[in-house]
PDB file of C-alpha atoms in Angstrom:
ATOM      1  CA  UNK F   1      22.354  -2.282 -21.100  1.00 53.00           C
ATOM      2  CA  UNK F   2      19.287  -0.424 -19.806  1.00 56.00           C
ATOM      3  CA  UNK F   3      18.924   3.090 -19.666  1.00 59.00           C
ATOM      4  CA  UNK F   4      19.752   4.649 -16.199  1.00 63.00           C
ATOM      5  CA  UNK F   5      16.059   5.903 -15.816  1.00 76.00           C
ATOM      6  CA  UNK F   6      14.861   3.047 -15.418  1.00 84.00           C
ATOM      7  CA  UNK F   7      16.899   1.620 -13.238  1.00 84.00           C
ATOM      8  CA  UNK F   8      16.634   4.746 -11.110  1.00 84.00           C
ATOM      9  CA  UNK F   9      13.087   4.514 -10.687  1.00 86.00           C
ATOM     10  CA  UNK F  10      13.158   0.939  -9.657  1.00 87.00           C
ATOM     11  CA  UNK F  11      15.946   2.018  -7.120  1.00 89.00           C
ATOM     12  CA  UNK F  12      13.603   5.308  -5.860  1.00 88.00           C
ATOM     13  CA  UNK F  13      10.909   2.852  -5.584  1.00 86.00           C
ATOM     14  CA  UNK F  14      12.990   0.276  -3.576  1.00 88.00           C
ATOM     15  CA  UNK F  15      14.393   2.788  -1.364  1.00 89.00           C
ATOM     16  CA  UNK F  16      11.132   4.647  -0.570  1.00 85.00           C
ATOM     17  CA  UNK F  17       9.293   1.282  -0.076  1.00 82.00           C
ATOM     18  CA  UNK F  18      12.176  -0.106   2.221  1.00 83.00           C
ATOM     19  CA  UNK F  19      12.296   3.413   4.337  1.00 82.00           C
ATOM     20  CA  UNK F  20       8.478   3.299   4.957  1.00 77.00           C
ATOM     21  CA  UNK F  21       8.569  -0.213   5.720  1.00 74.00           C
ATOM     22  CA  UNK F  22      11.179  -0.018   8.615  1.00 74.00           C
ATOM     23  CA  UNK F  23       9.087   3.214   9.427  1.00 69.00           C
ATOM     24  CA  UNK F  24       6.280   1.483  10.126  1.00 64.00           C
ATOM     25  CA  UNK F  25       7.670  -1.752  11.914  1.00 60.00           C
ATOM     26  CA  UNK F  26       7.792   1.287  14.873  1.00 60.00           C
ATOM     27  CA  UNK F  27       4.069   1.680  14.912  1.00 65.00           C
ATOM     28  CA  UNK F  28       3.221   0.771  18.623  1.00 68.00           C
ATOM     29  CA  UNK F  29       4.846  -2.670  17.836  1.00 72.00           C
ATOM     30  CA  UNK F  30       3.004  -3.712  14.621  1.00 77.00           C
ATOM     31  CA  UNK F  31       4.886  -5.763  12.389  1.00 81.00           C
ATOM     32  CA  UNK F  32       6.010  -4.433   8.945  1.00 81.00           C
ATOM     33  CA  UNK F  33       3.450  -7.138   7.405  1.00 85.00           C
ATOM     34  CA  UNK F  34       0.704  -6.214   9.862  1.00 88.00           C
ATOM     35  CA  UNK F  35       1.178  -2.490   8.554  1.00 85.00           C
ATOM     36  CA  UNK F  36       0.485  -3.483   4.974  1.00 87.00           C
ATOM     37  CA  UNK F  37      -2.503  -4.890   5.501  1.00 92.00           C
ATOM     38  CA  UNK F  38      -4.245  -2.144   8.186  1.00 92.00           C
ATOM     39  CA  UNK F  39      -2.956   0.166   5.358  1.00 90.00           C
ATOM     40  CA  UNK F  40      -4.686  -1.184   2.343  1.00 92.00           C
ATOM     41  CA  UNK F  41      -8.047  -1.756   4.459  1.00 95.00           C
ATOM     42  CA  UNK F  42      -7.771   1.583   6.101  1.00 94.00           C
ATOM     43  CA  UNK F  43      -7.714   2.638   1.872  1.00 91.00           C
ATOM     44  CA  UNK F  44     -10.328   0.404   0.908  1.00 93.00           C
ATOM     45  CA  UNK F  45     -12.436   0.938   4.003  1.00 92.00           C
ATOM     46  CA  UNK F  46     -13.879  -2.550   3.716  1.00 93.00           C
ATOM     47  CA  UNK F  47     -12.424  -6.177   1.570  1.00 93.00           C
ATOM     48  CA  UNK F  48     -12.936  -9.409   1.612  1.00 92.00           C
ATOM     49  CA  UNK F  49     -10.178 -11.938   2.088  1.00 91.00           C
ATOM     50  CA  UNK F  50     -10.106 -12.759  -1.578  1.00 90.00           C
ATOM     51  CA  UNK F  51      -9.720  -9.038  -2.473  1.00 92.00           C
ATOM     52  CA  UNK F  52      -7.254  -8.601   0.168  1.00 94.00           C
ATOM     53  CA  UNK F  53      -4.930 -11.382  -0.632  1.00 93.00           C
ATOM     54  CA  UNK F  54      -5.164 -10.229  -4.408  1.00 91.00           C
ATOM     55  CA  UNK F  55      -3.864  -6.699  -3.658  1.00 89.00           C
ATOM     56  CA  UNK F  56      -1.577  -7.507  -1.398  1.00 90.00           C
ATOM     57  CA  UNK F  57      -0.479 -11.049  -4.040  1.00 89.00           C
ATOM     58  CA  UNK F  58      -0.272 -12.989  -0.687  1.00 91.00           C
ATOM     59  CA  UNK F  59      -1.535 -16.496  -0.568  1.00 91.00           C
ATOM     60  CA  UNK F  60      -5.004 -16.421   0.791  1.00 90.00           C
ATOM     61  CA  UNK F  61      -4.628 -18.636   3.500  1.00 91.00           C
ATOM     62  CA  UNK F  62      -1.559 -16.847   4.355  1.00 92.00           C
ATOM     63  CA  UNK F  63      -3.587 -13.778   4.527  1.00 93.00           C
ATOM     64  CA  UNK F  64      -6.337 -15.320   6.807  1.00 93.00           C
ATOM     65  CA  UNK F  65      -3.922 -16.210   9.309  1.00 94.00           C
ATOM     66  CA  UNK F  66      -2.224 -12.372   9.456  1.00 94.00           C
ATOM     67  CA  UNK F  67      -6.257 -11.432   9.484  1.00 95.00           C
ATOM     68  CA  UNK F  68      -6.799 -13.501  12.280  1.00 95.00           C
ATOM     69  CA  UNK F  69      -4.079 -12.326  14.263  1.00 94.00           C
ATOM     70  CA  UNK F  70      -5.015  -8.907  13.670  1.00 95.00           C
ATOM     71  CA  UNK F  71      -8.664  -9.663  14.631  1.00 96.00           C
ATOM     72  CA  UNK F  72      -6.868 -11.285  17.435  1.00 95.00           C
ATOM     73  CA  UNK F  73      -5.211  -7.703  18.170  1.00 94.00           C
ATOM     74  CA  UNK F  74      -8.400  -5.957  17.847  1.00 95.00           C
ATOM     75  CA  UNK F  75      -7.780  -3.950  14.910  1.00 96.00           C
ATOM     76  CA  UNK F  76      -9.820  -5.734  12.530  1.00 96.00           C
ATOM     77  CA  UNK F  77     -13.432  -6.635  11.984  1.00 95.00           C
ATOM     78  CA  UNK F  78     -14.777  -9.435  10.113  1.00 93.00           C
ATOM     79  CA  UNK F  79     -17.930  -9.757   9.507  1.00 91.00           C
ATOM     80  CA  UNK F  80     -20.242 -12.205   6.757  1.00 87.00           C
ATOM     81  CA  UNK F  81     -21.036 -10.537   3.429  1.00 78.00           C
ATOM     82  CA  UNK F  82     -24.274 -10.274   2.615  1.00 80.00           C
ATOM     83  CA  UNK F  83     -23.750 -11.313  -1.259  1.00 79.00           C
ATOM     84  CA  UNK F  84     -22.142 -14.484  -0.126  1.00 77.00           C
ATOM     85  CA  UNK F  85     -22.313 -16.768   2.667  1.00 76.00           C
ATOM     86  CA  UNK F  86     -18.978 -18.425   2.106  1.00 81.00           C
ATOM     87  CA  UNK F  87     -17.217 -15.049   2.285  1.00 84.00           C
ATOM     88  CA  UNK F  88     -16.189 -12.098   4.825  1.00 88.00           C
ATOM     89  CA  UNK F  89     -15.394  -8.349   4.613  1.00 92.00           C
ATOM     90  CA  UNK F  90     -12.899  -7.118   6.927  1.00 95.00           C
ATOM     91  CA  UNK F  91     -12.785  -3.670   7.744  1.00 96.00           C
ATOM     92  CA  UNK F  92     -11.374  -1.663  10.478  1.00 97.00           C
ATOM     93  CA  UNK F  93     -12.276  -1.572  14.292  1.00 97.00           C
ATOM     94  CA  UNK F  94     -12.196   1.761  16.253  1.00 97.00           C
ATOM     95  CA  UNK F  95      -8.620   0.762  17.386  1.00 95.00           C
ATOM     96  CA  UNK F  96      -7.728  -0.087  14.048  1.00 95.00           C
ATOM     97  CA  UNK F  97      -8.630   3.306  12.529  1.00 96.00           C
ATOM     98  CA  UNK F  98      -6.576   5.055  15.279  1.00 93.00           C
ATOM     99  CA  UNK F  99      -3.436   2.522  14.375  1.00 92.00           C
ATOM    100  CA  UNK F 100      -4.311   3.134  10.719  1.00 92.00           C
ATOM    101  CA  UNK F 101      -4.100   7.152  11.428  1.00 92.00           C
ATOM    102  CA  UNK F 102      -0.567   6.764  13.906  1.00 90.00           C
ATOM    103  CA  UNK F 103       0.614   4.652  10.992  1.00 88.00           C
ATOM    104  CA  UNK F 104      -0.811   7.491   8.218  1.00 88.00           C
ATOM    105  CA  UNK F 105       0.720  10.396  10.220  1.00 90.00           C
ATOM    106  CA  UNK F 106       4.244   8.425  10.664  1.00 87.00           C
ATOM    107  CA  UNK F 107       4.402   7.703   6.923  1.00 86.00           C
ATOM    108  CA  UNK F 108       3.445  11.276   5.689  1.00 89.00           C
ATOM    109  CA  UNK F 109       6.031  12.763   8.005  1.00 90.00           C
ATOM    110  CA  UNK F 110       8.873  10.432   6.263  1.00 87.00           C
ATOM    111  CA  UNK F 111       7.181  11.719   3.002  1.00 89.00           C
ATOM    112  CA  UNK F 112       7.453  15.180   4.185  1.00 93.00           C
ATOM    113  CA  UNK F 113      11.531  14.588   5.544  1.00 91.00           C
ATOM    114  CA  UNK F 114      12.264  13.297   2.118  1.00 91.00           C
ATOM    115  CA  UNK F 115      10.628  15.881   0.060  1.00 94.00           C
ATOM    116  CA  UNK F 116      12.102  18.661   2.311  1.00 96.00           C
ATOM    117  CA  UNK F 117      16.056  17.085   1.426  1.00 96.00           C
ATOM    118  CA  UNK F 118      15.026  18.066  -2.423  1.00 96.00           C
ATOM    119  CA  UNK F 119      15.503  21.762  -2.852  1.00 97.00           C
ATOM    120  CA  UNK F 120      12.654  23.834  -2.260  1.00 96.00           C
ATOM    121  CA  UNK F 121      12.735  25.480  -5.999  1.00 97.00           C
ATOM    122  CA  UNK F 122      12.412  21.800  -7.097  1.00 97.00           C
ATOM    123  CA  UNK F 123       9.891  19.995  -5.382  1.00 96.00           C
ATOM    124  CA  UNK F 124       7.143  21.294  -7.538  1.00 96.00           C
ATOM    125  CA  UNK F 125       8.780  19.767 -10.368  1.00 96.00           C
ATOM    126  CA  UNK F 126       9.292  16.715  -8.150  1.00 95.00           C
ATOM    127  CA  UNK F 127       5.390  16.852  -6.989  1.00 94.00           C
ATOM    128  CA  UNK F 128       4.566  17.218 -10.471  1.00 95.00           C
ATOM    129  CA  UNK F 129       6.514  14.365 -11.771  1.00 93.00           C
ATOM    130  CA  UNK F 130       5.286  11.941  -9.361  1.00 92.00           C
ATOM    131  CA  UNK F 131       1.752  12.548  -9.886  1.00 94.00           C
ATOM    132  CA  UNK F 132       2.349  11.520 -13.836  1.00 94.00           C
ATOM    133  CA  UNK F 133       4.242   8.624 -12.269  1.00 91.00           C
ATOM    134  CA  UNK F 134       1.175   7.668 -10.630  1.00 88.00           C
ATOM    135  CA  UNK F 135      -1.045   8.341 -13.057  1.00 92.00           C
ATOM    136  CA  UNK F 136       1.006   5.917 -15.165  1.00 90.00           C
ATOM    137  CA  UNK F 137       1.698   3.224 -11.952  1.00 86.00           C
ATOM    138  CA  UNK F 138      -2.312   2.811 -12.374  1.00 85.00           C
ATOM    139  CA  UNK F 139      -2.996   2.795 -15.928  1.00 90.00           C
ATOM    140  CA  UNK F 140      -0.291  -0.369 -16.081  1.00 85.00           C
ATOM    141  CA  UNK F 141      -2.338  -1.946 -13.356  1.00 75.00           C
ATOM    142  CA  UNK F 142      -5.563  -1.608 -14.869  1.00 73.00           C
ATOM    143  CA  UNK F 143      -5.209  -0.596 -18.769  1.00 56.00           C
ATOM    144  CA  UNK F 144      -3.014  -3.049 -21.200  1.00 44.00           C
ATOM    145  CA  UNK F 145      -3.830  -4.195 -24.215  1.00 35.00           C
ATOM    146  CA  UNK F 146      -4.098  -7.792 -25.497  1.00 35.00           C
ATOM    147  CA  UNK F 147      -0.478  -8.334 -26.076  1.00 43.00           C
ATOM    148  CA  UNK F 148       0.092  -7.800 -22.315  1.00 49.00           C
ATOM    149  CA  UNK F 149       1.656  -3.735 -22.858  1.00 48.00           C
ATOM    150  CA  UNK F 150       0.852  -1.139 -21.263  1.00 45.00           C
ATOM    151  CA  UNK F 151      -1.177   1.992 -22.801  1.00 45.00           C
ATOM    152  CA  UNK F 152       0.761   5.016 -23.302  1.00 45.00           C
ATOM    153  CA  UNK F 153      -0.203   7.768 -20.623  1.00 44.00           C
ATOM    154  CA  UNK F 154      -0.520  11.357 -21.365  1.00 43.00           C
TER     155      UNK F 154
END
């Protein structure tokens, strides 16, 4: 049987992910997928569809065709790369920065909601712990060793 931590952290990070989802799905009628991907350009300021796809682990021509639609929209950009022909960045168009900000300001307010049901002599404790939880989330992504585990983070 595994220990209840971990199965509480996969059910804070279900829960969280889930609220901001259906969150977002409100944002002036963009679709919960649509709302993933303005998020993670309006964080990278600029991918290509190759990149995108990746971080997102959507099939690439999957994520063409939600690019498309949100180039479509007008919230997206694409443009030819200058290293290679055969590819395009996407980036955000002036209406896409404003949806990316609407969708910003709706998520941090559901961050803020959640924190303030945590009692206020706590949440430092709470802050605190989630910034090692971070700290860790990236090392996994980006530091493991040949044998496929993940570095210890201190």
């Amino acid at each position: 049987m595994e220990p209840p931590t971990y199965a509480t952290l996969r059910e804070v990070a279900r829960l969280y992910a889930d609220a901001q989802r259906q969150g977002a799905a409100c944002c002036r009628g963009t679709t919960q997928t649509q709302c993933i991907f303005l998020t993670e350009i309006g964080w990278a300021g600029q991918l290509t569809l190759r990149e995108l796809a990746h971080r997102l682990g959507f099939d690439k021509s999957w994520t063409s065709r939600v690019v498309d639609g949100l180039v479509a929209a007008g919230l997206l950009h694409k443009t030819p790369s200058p290293d290679d022909r055969r590819s395009v960045r996407i980036s955000l168009t002036t209406a896409g920065h404003q949806r990316h900000a609407e969708l910003n300001a709706m998520l941090n307010a559901h961050a803020e909601r959640v924190m303030h049901r945590i009692p206020a002599e706590k949440r430092a404790a709470v802050y605190d712990a989630l910034a090692l939880l971070r700290a860790a989330l990236r090392a996994e992504s980006v530091d493991t060793t040949s044998e496929g585990h993940a570095q210890t983070v201190s």
